[in-house]
């Protein structure tokens, strides 16, 4: 008693990590940003980055909530709640940068293998967060974000599914940035969904089988198609926290087209603005390097026969 609990490493952004007593008051972040706006140094950093190439579509594997909870001595629910607070914060950064689409890996189909008590707690938390998305304080409301769910929602409890669908329905007709929430998702599920969509179009006479190619398959991917049917920009940058260097069955098709991958050691709730911006520095440098390489004229191929003479 009386002994301070250890704090997770680095917060950045809004200077302080949510304190233990504040973790469950997740409405306060949206209300605070709504009234005060982002800190001046975050706005300044974003303005500088906007002078360069900003990714149009960012994907996030938000890994490390459970380890974060263990590190600071709280229950798993509190760790996942802190992860939601961080999601709102990162969305604020992305929107200030001008990112057009964000796709987040919220819950994998494989996560149903976790202990039932943990899965049940995550379902309750998901229902609460999607209810919060419907409030005026949420980043979704304040920025006119379009919500889209991608995954096998039939696997979810009915009350959770209905709350999610209510939140999505409130954003229909908006023209703002897109937030894809991948819930009860795997890349195999999305590929199967796309294949079935194309097969249905062929059966309906809307698509010639000869016209099925990589582009057609990509267009049929739910994460590549906005709720109004328009195409979403390709994934430019995928970030995974917690130090793991794997995709865990997330957006396997989308990132194979040349997306930059960034694996960083920070646990998701501890992700600082400076860690996030350091990823953007590397992204912009890699874009500039690739552009420079393309601009260098290639030497004509050597005539090996002539050289032998």
PDB file of N, CA and C in Angstrom, residues 79-168:
ATOM      1  N   UNK A  79      -6.296  -2.841 -19.481  1.00  0.00           N
ATOM      2  CA  UNK A  79      -5.305  -2.754 -20.546  1.00  0.00           C
ATOM      3  C   UNK A  79      -5.946  -2.523 -21.900  1.00  0.00           C
ATOM      4  N   UNK A  80      -7.038  -3.250 -22.173  1.00  0.00           N
ATOM      5  CA  UNK A  80      -7.733  -3.080 -23.448  1.00  0.00           C
ATOM      6  C   UNK A  80      -8.415  -1.713 -23.522  1.00  0.00           C
ATOM      7  N   UNK A  81      -8.906  -1.206 -22.389  1.00  0.00           N
ATOM      8  CA  UNK A  81      -9.518   0.117 -22.382  1.00  0.00           C
ATOM      9  C   UNK A  81      -8.477   1.188 -22.666  1.00  0.00           C
ATOM     10  N   UNK A  82      -7.290   1.044 -22.080  1.00  0.00           N
ATOM     11  CA  UNK A  82      -6.205   1.974 -22.381  1.00  0.00           C
ATOM     12  C   UNK A  82      -5.837   1.917 -23.857  1.00  0.00           C
ATOM     13  N   UNK A  83      -5.941   0.715 -24.442  1.00  0.00           N
ATOM     14  CA  UNK A  83      -5.680   0.588 -25.873  1.00  0.00           C
ATOM     15  C   UNK A  83      -6.689   1.345 -26.713  1.00  0.00           C
ATOM     16  N   UNK A  84      -7.954   1.377 -26.264  1.00  0.00           N
ATOM     17  CA  UNK A  84      -8.963   2.145 -26.987  1.00  0.00           C
ATOM     18  C   UNK A  84      -8.677   3.640 -26.907  1.00  0.00           C
ATOM     19  N   UNK A  85      -8.272   4.114 -25.737  1.00  0.00           N
ATOM     20  CA  UNK A  85      -7.897   5.523 -25.585  1.00  0.00           C
ATOM     21  C   UNK A  85      -6.764   5.865 -26.551  1.00  0.00           C
ATOM     22  N   UNK A  86      -5.797   4.960 -26.664  1.00  0.00           N
ATOM     23  CA  UNK A  86      -4.680   5.199 -27.584  1.00  0.00           C
ATOM     24  C   UNK A  86      -5.156   5.222 -29.022  1.00  0.00           C
ATOM     25  N   UNK A  87      -6.124   4.371 -29.370  1.00  0.00           N
ATOM     26  CA  UNK A  87      -6.654   4.392 -30.729  1.00  0.00           C
ATOM     27  C   UNK A  87      -7.230   5.762 -31.064  1.00  0.00           C
ATOM     28  N   UNK A  88      -8.027   6.314 -30.158  1.00  0.00           N
ATOM     29  CA  UNK A  88      -8.580   7.652 -30.409  1.00  0.00           C
ATOM     30  C   UNK A  88      -7.462   8.673 -30.606  1.00  0.00           C
ATOM     31  N   UNK A  89      -6.420   8.559 -29.806  1.00  0.00           N
ATOM     32  CA  UNK A  89      -5.309   9.507 -29.900  1.00  0.00           C
ATOM     33  C   UNK A  89      -4.592   9.375 -31.237  1.00  0.00           C
ATOM     34  N   UNK A  90      -4.324   8.149 -31.654  1.00  0.00           N
ATOM     35  CA  UNK A  90      -3.628   7.935 -32.930  1.00  0.00           C
ATOM     36  C   UNK A  90      -4.507   8.381 -34.094  1.00  0.00           C
ATOM     37  N   UNK A  91      -5.811   8.164 -33.991  1.00  0.00           N
ATOM     38  CA  UNK A  91      -6.707   8.661 -35.033  1.00  0.00           C
ATOM     39  C   UNK A  91      -6.625  10.180 -35.131  1.00  0.00           C
ATOM     40  N   UNK A  92      -6.537  10.858 -34.000  1.00  0.00           N
ATOM     41  CA  UNK A  92      -6.389  12.324 -34.028  1.00  0.00           C
ATOM     42  C   UNK A  92      -5.121  12.715 -34.779  1.00  0.00           C
ATOM     43  N   UNK A  93      -4.019  12.009 -34.525  1.00  0.00           N
ATOM     44  CA  UNK A  93      -2.772  12.312 -35.226  1.00  0.00           C
ATOM     45  C   UNK A  93      -2.918  12.082 -36.726  1.00  0.00           C
ATOM     46  N   UNK A  94      -3.522  10.949 -37.073  1.00  0.00           N
ATOM     47  CA  UNK A  94      -3.683  10.624 -38.495  1.00  0.00           C
ATOM     48  C   UNK A  94      -4.537  11.665 -39.204  1.00  0.00           C
ATOM     49  N   UNK A  95      -5.612  12.086 -38.566  1.00  0.00           N
ATOM     50  CA  UNK A  95      -6.501  13.059 -39.187  1.00  0.00           C
ATOM     51  C   UNK A  95      -5.823  14.409 -39.333  1.00  0.00           C
ATOM     52  N   UNK A  96      -5.023  14.782 -38.347  1.00  0.00           N
ATOM     53  CA  UNK A  96      -4.275  16.046 -38.445  1.00  0.00           C
ATOM     54  C   UNK A  96      -3.268  15.992 -39.584  1.00  0.00           C
ATOM     55  N   UNK A  97      -2.730  14.810 -39.858  1.00  0.00           N
ATOM     56  CA  UNK A  97      -1.790  14.639 -40.966  1.00  0.00           C
ATOM     57  C   UNK A  97      -2.491  14.672 -42.325  1.00  0.00           C
ATOM     58  N   UNK A  98      -3.779  14.353 -42.352  1.00  0.00           N
ATOM     59  CA  UNK A  98      -4.499  14.275 -43.615  1.00  0.00           C
ATOM     60  C   UNK A  98      -4.640  12.869 -44.159  1.00  0.00           C
ATOM     61  N   UNK A  99      -4.446  11.858 -43.305  1.00  0.00           N
ATOM     62  CA  UNK A  99      -4.638  10.465 -43.727  1.00  0.00           C
ATOM     63  C   UNK A  99      -6.112  10.267 -44.089  1.00  0.00           C
ATOM     64  N   UNK A 100      -6.365   9.584 -45.198  1.00  0.00           N
ATOM     65  CA  UNK A 100      -7.737   9.420 -45.696  1.00  0.00           C
ATOM     66  C   UNK A 100      -8.434   8.173 -45.152  1.00  0.00           C
ATOM     67  N   UNK A 101      -7.670   7.139 -44.848  1.00  0.00           N
ATOM     68  CA  UNK A 101      -8.273   5.883 -44.389  1.00  0.00           C
ATOM     69  C   UNK A 101      -7.350   5.227 -43.364  1.00  0.00           C
ATOM     70  N   UNK A 102      -7.960   4.678 -42.320  1.00  0.00           N
ATOM     71  CA  UNK A 102      -7.234   3.925 -41.296  1.00  0.00           C
ATOM     72  C   UNK A 102      -7.943   2.589 -41.127  1.00  0.00           C
ATOM     73  N   UNK A 103      -7.184   1.506 -41.170  1.00  0.00           N
ATOM     74  CA  UNK A 103      -7.736   0.170 -40.959  1.00  0.00           C
ATOM     75  C   UNK A 103      -7.081  -0.430 -39.722  1.00  0.00           C
ATOM     76  N   UNK A 104      -7.894  -0.833 -38.748  1.00  0.00           N
ATOM     77  CA  UNK A 104      -7.353  -1.338 -37.485  1.00  0.00           C
ATOM     78  C   UNK A 104      -7.759  -2.795 -37.290  1.00  0.00           C
ATOM     79  N   UNK A 105      -6.827  -3.574 -36.759  1.00  0.00           N
ATOM     80  CA  UNK A 105      -7.077  -4.983 -36.445  1.00  0.00           C
ATOM     81  C   UNK A 105      -7.545  -5.032 -35.002  1.00  0.00           C
ATOM     82  N   UNK A 106      -8.864  -5.035 -34.788  1.00  0.00           N
ATOM     83  CA  UNK A 106      -9.427  -4.943 -33.441  1.00  0.00           C
ATOM     84  C   UNK A 106      -9.583  -6.299 -32.765  1.00  0.00           C
ATOM     85  N   UNK A 107      -9.962  -7.318 -33.561  1.00  0.00           N
ATOM     86  CA  UNK A 107     -10.205  -8.639 -32.955  1.00  0.00           C
ATOM     87  C   UNK A 107     -10.126  -9.691 -34.050  1.00  0.00           C
ATOM     88  N   UNK A 108      -9.245 -10.651 -33.858  1.00  0.00           N
ATOM     89  CA  UNK A 108      -9.077 -11.728 -34.822  1.00  0.00           C
ATOM     90  C   UNK A 108     -10.047 -12.878 -34.523  1.00  0.00           C
ATOM     91  N   UNK A 109     -10.430 -13.587 -35.554  1.00  0.00           N
ATOM     92  CA  UNK A 109     -11.215 -14.812 -35.335  1.00  0.00           C
ATOM     93  C   UNK A 109     -10.440 -15.759 -34.417  1.00  0.00           C
ATOM     94  N   UNK A 110      -9.123 -15.758 -34.548  1.00  0.00           N
ATOM     95  CA  UNK A 110      -8.291 -16.621 -33.698  1.00  0.00           C
ATOM     96  C   UNK A 110      -8.379 -16.233 -32.223  1.00  0.00           C
ATOM     97  N   UNK A 111      -8.776 -14.981 -31.915  1.00  0.00           N
ATOM     98  CA  UNK A 111      -8.878 -14.554 -30.517  1.00  0.00           C
ATOM     99  C   UNK A 111      -9.989 -15.257 -29.755  1.00  0.00           C
ATOM    100  N   UNK A 112     -10.908 -15.899 -30.467  1.00  0.00           N
ATOM    101  CA  UNK A 112     -11.945 -16.664 -29.786  1.00  0.00           C
ATOM    102  C   UNK A 112     -11.361 -17.864 -29.043  1.00  0.00           C
ATOM    103  N   UNK A 113     -10.107 -18.200 -29.321  1.00  0.00           N
ATOM    104  CA  UNK A 113      -9.446 -19.305 -28.618  1.00  0.00           C
ATOM    105  C   UNK A 113      -8.955 -18.899 -27.237  1.00  0.00           C
ATOM    106  N   UNK A 114      -9.006 -17.626 -26.926  1.00  0.00           N
ATOM    107  CA  UNK A 114      -8.567 -17.167 -25.611  1.00  0.00           C
ATOM    108  C   UNK A 114      -9.545 -17.654 -24.537  1.00  0.00           C
ATOM    109  N   UNK A 115      -9.173 -17.557 -23.261  1.00  0.00           N
ATOM    110  CA  UNK A 115     -10.082 -17.997 -22.191  1.00  0.00           C
ATOM    111  C   UNK A 115     -11.445 -17.324 -22.312  1.00  0.00           C
ATOM    112  N   UNK A 116     -12.519 -18.072 -22.096  1.00  0.00           N
ATOM    113  CA  UNK A 116     -13.874 -17.512 -22.265  1.00  0.00           C
ATOM    114  C   UNK A 116     -14.101 -16.224 -21.484  1.00  0.00           C
ATOM    115  N   UNK A 117     -13.555 -16.123 -20.287  1.00  0.00           N
ATOM    116  CA  UNK A 117     -13.773 -14.918 -19.480  1.00  0.00           C
ATOM    117  C   UNK A 117     -13.162 -13.696 -20.171  1.00  0.00           C
ATOM    118  N   UNK A 118     -12.002 -13.884 -20.774  1.00  0.00           N
ATOM    119  CA  UNK A 118     -11.365 -12.762 -21.472  1.00  0.00           C
ATOM    120  C   UNK A 118     -12.150 -12.389 -22.720  1.00  0.00           C
ATOM    121  N   UNK A 119     -12.620 -13.394 -23.468  1.00  0.00           N
ATOM    122  CA  UNK A 119     -13.413 -13.115 -24.670  1.00  0.00           C
ATOM    123  C   UNK A 119     -14.691 -12.380 -24.290  1.00  0.00           C
ATOM    124  N   UNK A 120     -15.356 -12.822 -23.228  1.00  0.00           N
ATOM    125  CA  UNK A 120     -16.587 -12.168 -22.793  1.00  0.00           C
ATOM    126  C   UNK A 120     -16.320 -10.711 -22.417  1.00  0.00           C
ATOM    127  N   UNK A 121     -15.206 -10.481 -21.717  1.00  0.00           N
ATOM    128  CA  UNK A 121     -14.870  -9.113 -21.325  1.00  0.00           C
ATOM    129  C   UNK A 121     -14.599  -8.244 -22.554  1.00  0.00           C
ATOM    130  N   UNK A 122     -13.964  -8.809 -23.564  1.00  0.00           N
ATOM    131  CA  UNK A 122     -13.691  -8.059 -24.795  1.00  0.00           C
ATOM    132  C   UNK A 122     -14.985  -7.740 -25.539  1.00  0.00           C
ATOM    133  N   UNK A 123     -15.933  -8.641 -25.507  1.00  0.00           N
ATOM    134  CA  UNK A 123     -17.219  -8.379 -26.169  1.00  0.00           C
ATOM    135  C   UNK A 123     -17.959  -7.237 -25.468  1.00  0.00           C
ATOM    136  N   UNK A 124     -17.954  -7.258 -24.136  1.00  0.00           N
ATOM    137  CA  UNK A 124     -18.590  -6.172 -23.379  1.00  0.00           C
ATOM    138  C   UNK A 124     -17.906  -4.848 -23.699  1.00  0.00           C
ATOM    139  N   UNK A 125     -16.585  -4.876 -23.736  1.00  0.00           N
ATOM    140  CA  UNK A 125     -15.822  -3.665 -24.025  1.00  0.00           C
ATOM    141  C   UNK A 125     -16.124  -3.145 -25.431  1.00  0.00           C
ATOM    142  N   UNK A 126     -16.214  -4.058 -26.394  1.00  0.00           N
ATOM    143  CA  UNK A 126     -16.518  -3.656 -27.769  1.00  0.00           C
ATOM    144  C   UNK A 126     -17.889  -2.992 -27.840  1.00  0.00           C
ATOM    145  N   UNK A 127     -18.873  -3.564 -27.135  1.00  0.00           N
ATOM    146  CA  UNK A 127     -20.204  -2.962 -27.140  1.00  0.00           C
ATOM    147  C   UNK A 127     -20.172  -1.553 -26.552  1.00  0.00           C
ATOM    148  N   UNK A 128     -19.423  -1.374 -25.472  1.00  0.00           N
ATOM    149  CA  UNK A 128     -19.327  -0.056 -24.844  1.00  0.00           C
ATOM    150  C   UNK A 128     -18.648   0.954 -25.763  1.00  0.00           C
ATOM    151  N   UNK A 129     -17.600   0.516 -26.438  1.00  0.00           N
ATOM    152  CA  UNK A 129     -16.843   1.454 -27.274  1.00  0.00           C
ATOM    153  C   UNK A 129     -17.637   1.867 -28.505  1.00  0.00           C
ATOM    154  N   UNK A 130     -18.384   0.936 -29.073  1.00  0.00           N
ATOM    155  CA  UNK A 130     -19.191   1.314 -30.234  1.00  0.00           C
ATOM    156  C   UNK A 130     -20.378   2.178 -29.811  1.00  0.00           C
ATOM    157  N   UNK A 131     -20.848   2.011 -28.586  1.00  0.00           N
ATOM    158  CA  UNK A 131     -21.856   2.938 -28.061  1.00  0.00           C
ATOM    159  C   UNK A 131     -21.232   4.323 -27.897  1.00  0.00           C
ATOM    160  N   UNK A 132     -19.998   4.349 -27.431  1.00  0.00           N
ATOM    161  CA  UNK A 132     -19.289   5.635 -27.279  1.00  0.00           C
ATOM    162  C   UNK A 132     -19.056   6.315 -28.625  1.00  0.00           C
ATOM    163  N   UNK A 133     -18.782   5.540 -29.664  1.00  0.00           N
ATOM    164  CA  UNK A 133     -18.595   6.119 -30.991  1.00  0.00           C
ATOM    165  C   UNK A 133     -19.823   6.911 -31.444  1.00  0.00           C
ATOM    166  N   UNK A 134     -20.962   6.644 -30.841  1.00  0.00           N
ATOM    167  CA  UNK A 134     -22.194   7.331 -31.232  1.00  0.00           C
ATOM    168  C   UNK A 134     -22.395   8.646 -30.488  1.00  0.00           C
ATOM    169  N   UNK A 135     -21.496   8.965 -29.566  1.00  0.00           N
ATOM    170  CA  UNK A 135     -21.642  10.183 -28.772  1.00  0.00           C
ATOM    171  C   UNK A 135     -20.923  11.354 -29.422  1.00  0.00           C
ATOM    172  N   UNK A 136     -21.263  12.552 -28.982  1.00  0.00           N
ATOM    173  CA  UNK A 136     -20.702  13.772 -29.568  1.00  0.00           C
ATOM    174  C   UNK A 136     -19.226  13.945 -29.249  1.00  0.00           C
ATOM    175  N   UNK A 137     -18.765  13.360 -28.144  1.00  0.00           N
ATOM    176  CA  UNK A 137     -17.366  13.514 -27.745  1.00  0.00           C
ATOM    177  C   UNK A 137     -16.417  12.653 -28.566  1.00  0.00           C
ATOM    178  N   UNK A 138     -16.908  11.611 -29.201  1.00  0.00           N
ATOM    179  CA  UNK A 138     -16.013  10.651 -29.846  1.00  0.00           C
ATOM    180  C   UNK A 138     -15.339  11.250 -31.072  1.00  0.00           C
ATOM    181  N   UNK A 139     -14.156  10.731 -31.375  1.00  0.00           N
ATOM    182  CA  UNK A 139     -13.419  11.187 -32.550  1.00  0.00           C
ATOM    183  C   UNK A 139     -14.215  10.906 -33.817  1.00  0.00           C
ATOM    184  N   UNK A 140     -15.029   9.848 -33.815  1.00  0.00           N
ATOM    185  CA  UNK A 140     -15.840   9.510 -34.993  1.00  0.00           C
ATOM    186  C   UNK A 140     -16.845  10.619 -35.289  1.00  0.00           C
ATOM    187  N   UNK A 141     -17.497  11.131 -34.255  1.00  0.00           N
ATOM    188  CA  UNK A 141     -18.490  12.188 -34.453  1.00  0.00           C
ATOM    189  C   UNK A 141     -17.818  13.518 -34.787  1.00  0.00           C
ATOM    190  N   UNK A 142     -16.783  13.872 -34.032  1.00  0.00           N
ATOM    191  CA  UNK A 142     -16.167  15.191 -34.191  1.00  0.00           C
ATOM    192  C   UNK A 142     -15.528  15.390 -35.555  1.00  0.00           C
ATOM    193  N   UNK A 143     -15.051  14.317 -36.166  1.00  0.00           N
ATOM    194  CA  UNK A 143     -14.368  14.436 -37.449  1.00  0.00           C
ATOM    195  C   UNK A 143     -15.192  13.908 -38.623  1.00  0.00           C
ATOM    196  N   UNK A 144     -16.443  13.560 -38.376  1.00  0.00           N
ATOM    197  CA  UNK A 144     -17.277  13.076 -39.469  1.00  0.00           C
ATOM    198  C   UNK A 144     -16.745  11.814 -40.117  1.00  0.00           C
ATOM    199  N   UNK A 145     -16.162  10.929 -39.304  1.00  0.00           N
ATOM    200  CA  UNK A 145     -15.551   9.697 -39.817  1.00  0.00           C
ATOM    201  C   UNK A 145     -16.626   8.728 -40.287  1.00  0.00           C
ATOM    202  N   UNK A 146     -16.346   8.057 -41.388  1.00  0.00           N
ATOM    203  CA  UNK A 146     -17.192   6.951 -41.854  1.00  0.00           C
ATOM    204  C   UNK A 146     -16.684   5.658 -41.220  1.00  0.00           C
ATOM    205  N   UNK A 147     -17.582   4.935 -40.589  1.00  0.00           N
ATOM    206  CA  UNK A 147     -17.220   3.662 -39.963  1.00  0.00           C
ATOM    207  C   UNK A 147     -17.589   2.507 -40.882  1.00  0.00           C
ATOM    208  N   UNK A 148     -16.718   1.515 -40.926  1.00  0.00           N
ATOM    209  CA  UNK A 148     -17.024   0.294 -41.660  1.00  0.00           C
ATOM    210  C   UNK A 148     -16.510  -0.911 -40.879  1.00  0.00           C
ATOM    211  N   UNK A 149     -17.335  -1.928 -40.752  1.00  0.00           N
ATOM    212  CA  UNK A 149     -16.946  -3.164 -40.081  1.00  0.00           C
ATOM    213  C   UNK A 149     -16.577  -4.203 -41.120  1.00  0.00           C
ATOM    214  N   UNK A 150     -15.476  -4.901 -40.890  1.00  0.00           N
ATOM    215  CA  UNK A 150     -15.043  -5.961 -41.795  1.00  0.00           C
ATOM    216  C   UNK A 150     -14.751  -7.198 -40.950  1.00  0.00           C
ATOM    217  N   UNK A 151     -15.450  -8.288 -41.224  1.00  0.00           N
ATOM    218  CA  UNK A 151     -15.239  -9.520 -40.479  1.00  0.00           C
ATOM    219  C   UNK A 151     -16.514 -10.343 -40.445  1.00  0.00           C
ATOM    220  N   UNK A 152     -16.423 -11.497 -39.832  1.00  0.00           N
ATOM    221  CA  UNK A 152     -17.559 -12.411 -39.741  1.00  0.00           C
ATOM    222  C   UNK A 152     -18.380 -12.042 -38.507  1.00  0.00           C
ATOM    223  N   UNK A 153     -19.262 -11.067 -38.666  1.00  0.00           N
ATOM    224  CA  UNK A 153     -20.011 -10.544 -37.531  1.00  0.00           C
ATOM    225  C   UNK A 153     -21.003 -11.552 -36.967  1.00  0.00           C
ATOM    226  N   UNK A 154     -21.321 -12.576 -37.722  1.00  0.00           N
ATOM    227  CA  UNK A 154     -22.230 -13.613 -37.216  1.00  0.00           C
ATOM    228  C   UNK A 154     -21.618 -14.367 -36.034  1.00  0.00           C
ATOM    229  N   UNK A 155     -20.311 -14.267 -35.857  1.00  0.00           N
ATOM    230  CA  UNK A 155     -19.660 -14.933 -34.734  1.00  0.00           C
ATOM    231  C   UNK A 155     -19.833 -14.165 -33.428  1.00  0.00           C
ATOM    232  N   UNK A 156     -20.320 -12.934 -33.498  1.00  0.00           N
ATOM    233  CA  UNK A 156     -20.413 -12.077 -32.320  1.00  0.00           C
ATOM    234  C   UNK A 156     -21.757 -12.234 -31.620  1.00  0.00           C
ATOM    235  N   UNK A 157     -21.800 -11.955 -30.318  1.00  0.00           N
ATOM    236  CA  UNK A 157     -23.090 -11.926 -29.624  1.00  0.00           C
ATOM    237  C   UNK A 157     -24.020 -10.900 -30.273  1.00  0.00           C
ATOM    238  N   UNK A 158     -25.299 -11.178 -30.233  1.00  0.00           N
ATOM    239  CA  UNK A 158     -26.263 -10.324 -30.933  1.00  0.00           C
ATOM    240  C   UNK A 158     -26.218  -8.879 -30.456  1.00  0.00           C
ATOM    241  N   UNK A 159     -26.116  -8.660 -29.129  1.00  0.00           N
ATOM    242  CA  UNK A 159     -26.135  -7.288 -28.624  1.00  0.00           C
ATOM    243  C   UNK A 159     -24.912  -6.502 -29.090  1.00  0.00           C
ATOM    244  N   UNK A 160     -23.764  -7.182 -29.178  1.00  0.00           N
ATOM    245  CA  UNK A 160     -22.547  -6.524 -29.659  1.00  0.00           C
ATOM    246  C   UNK A 160     -22.701  -6.171 -31.130  1.00  0.00           C
ATOM    247  N   UNK A 161     -23.173  -7.133 -31.909  1.00  0.00           N
ATOM    248  CA  UNK A 161     -23.359  -6.904 -33.348  1.00  0.00           C
ATOM    249  C   UNK A 161     -24.332  -5.750 -33.612  1.00  0.00           C
ATOM    250  N   UNK A 162     -25.409  -5.706 -32.866  1.00  0.00           N
ATOM    251  CA  UNK A 162     -26.403  -4.651 -33.081  1.00  0.00           C
ATOM    252  C   UNK A 162     -25.859  -3.281 -32.692  1.00  0.00           C
ATOM    253  N   UNK A 163     -25.077  -3.217 -31.616  1.00  0.00           N
ATOM    254  CA  UNK A 163     -24.484  -1.931 -31.215  1.00  0.00           C
ATOM    255  C   UNK A 163     -23.500  -1.439 -32.271  1.00  0.00           C
ATOM    256  N   UNK A 164     -22.709  -2.355 -32.813  1.00  0.00           N
ATOM    257  CA  UNK A 164     -21.774  -1.999 -33.870  1.00  0.00           C
ATOM    258  C   UNK A 164     -22.516  -1.461 -35.102  1.00  0.00           C
ATOM    259  N   UNK A 165     -23.582  -2.154 -35.469  1.00  0.00           N
ATOM    260  CA  UNK A 165     -24.333  -1.755 -36.661  1.00  0.00           C
ATOM    261  C   UNK A 165     -25.018  -0.412 -36.463  1.00  0.00           C
ATOM    262  N   UNK A 166     -25.452  -0.113 -35.229  1.00  0.00           N
ATOM    263  CA  UNK A 166     -26.034   1.211 -34.958  1.00  0.00           C
ATOM    264  C   UNK A 166     -24.984   2.298 -35.149  1.00  0.00           C
ATOM    265  N   UNK A 167     -23.785   2.047 -34.646  1.00  0.00           N
ATOM    266  CA  UNK A 167     -22.724   3.045 -34.788  1.00  0.00           C
ATOM    267  C   UNK A 167     -22.390   3.282 -36.259  1.00  0.00           C
ATOM    268  N   UNK A 168     -22.313   2.202 -37.032  1.00  0.00           N
ATOM    269  CA  UNK A 168     -22.006   2.330 -38.454  1.00  0.00           C
ATOM    270  C   UNK A 168     -23.119   3.082 -39.183  1.00  0.00           C
TER     271      UNK A 168
END
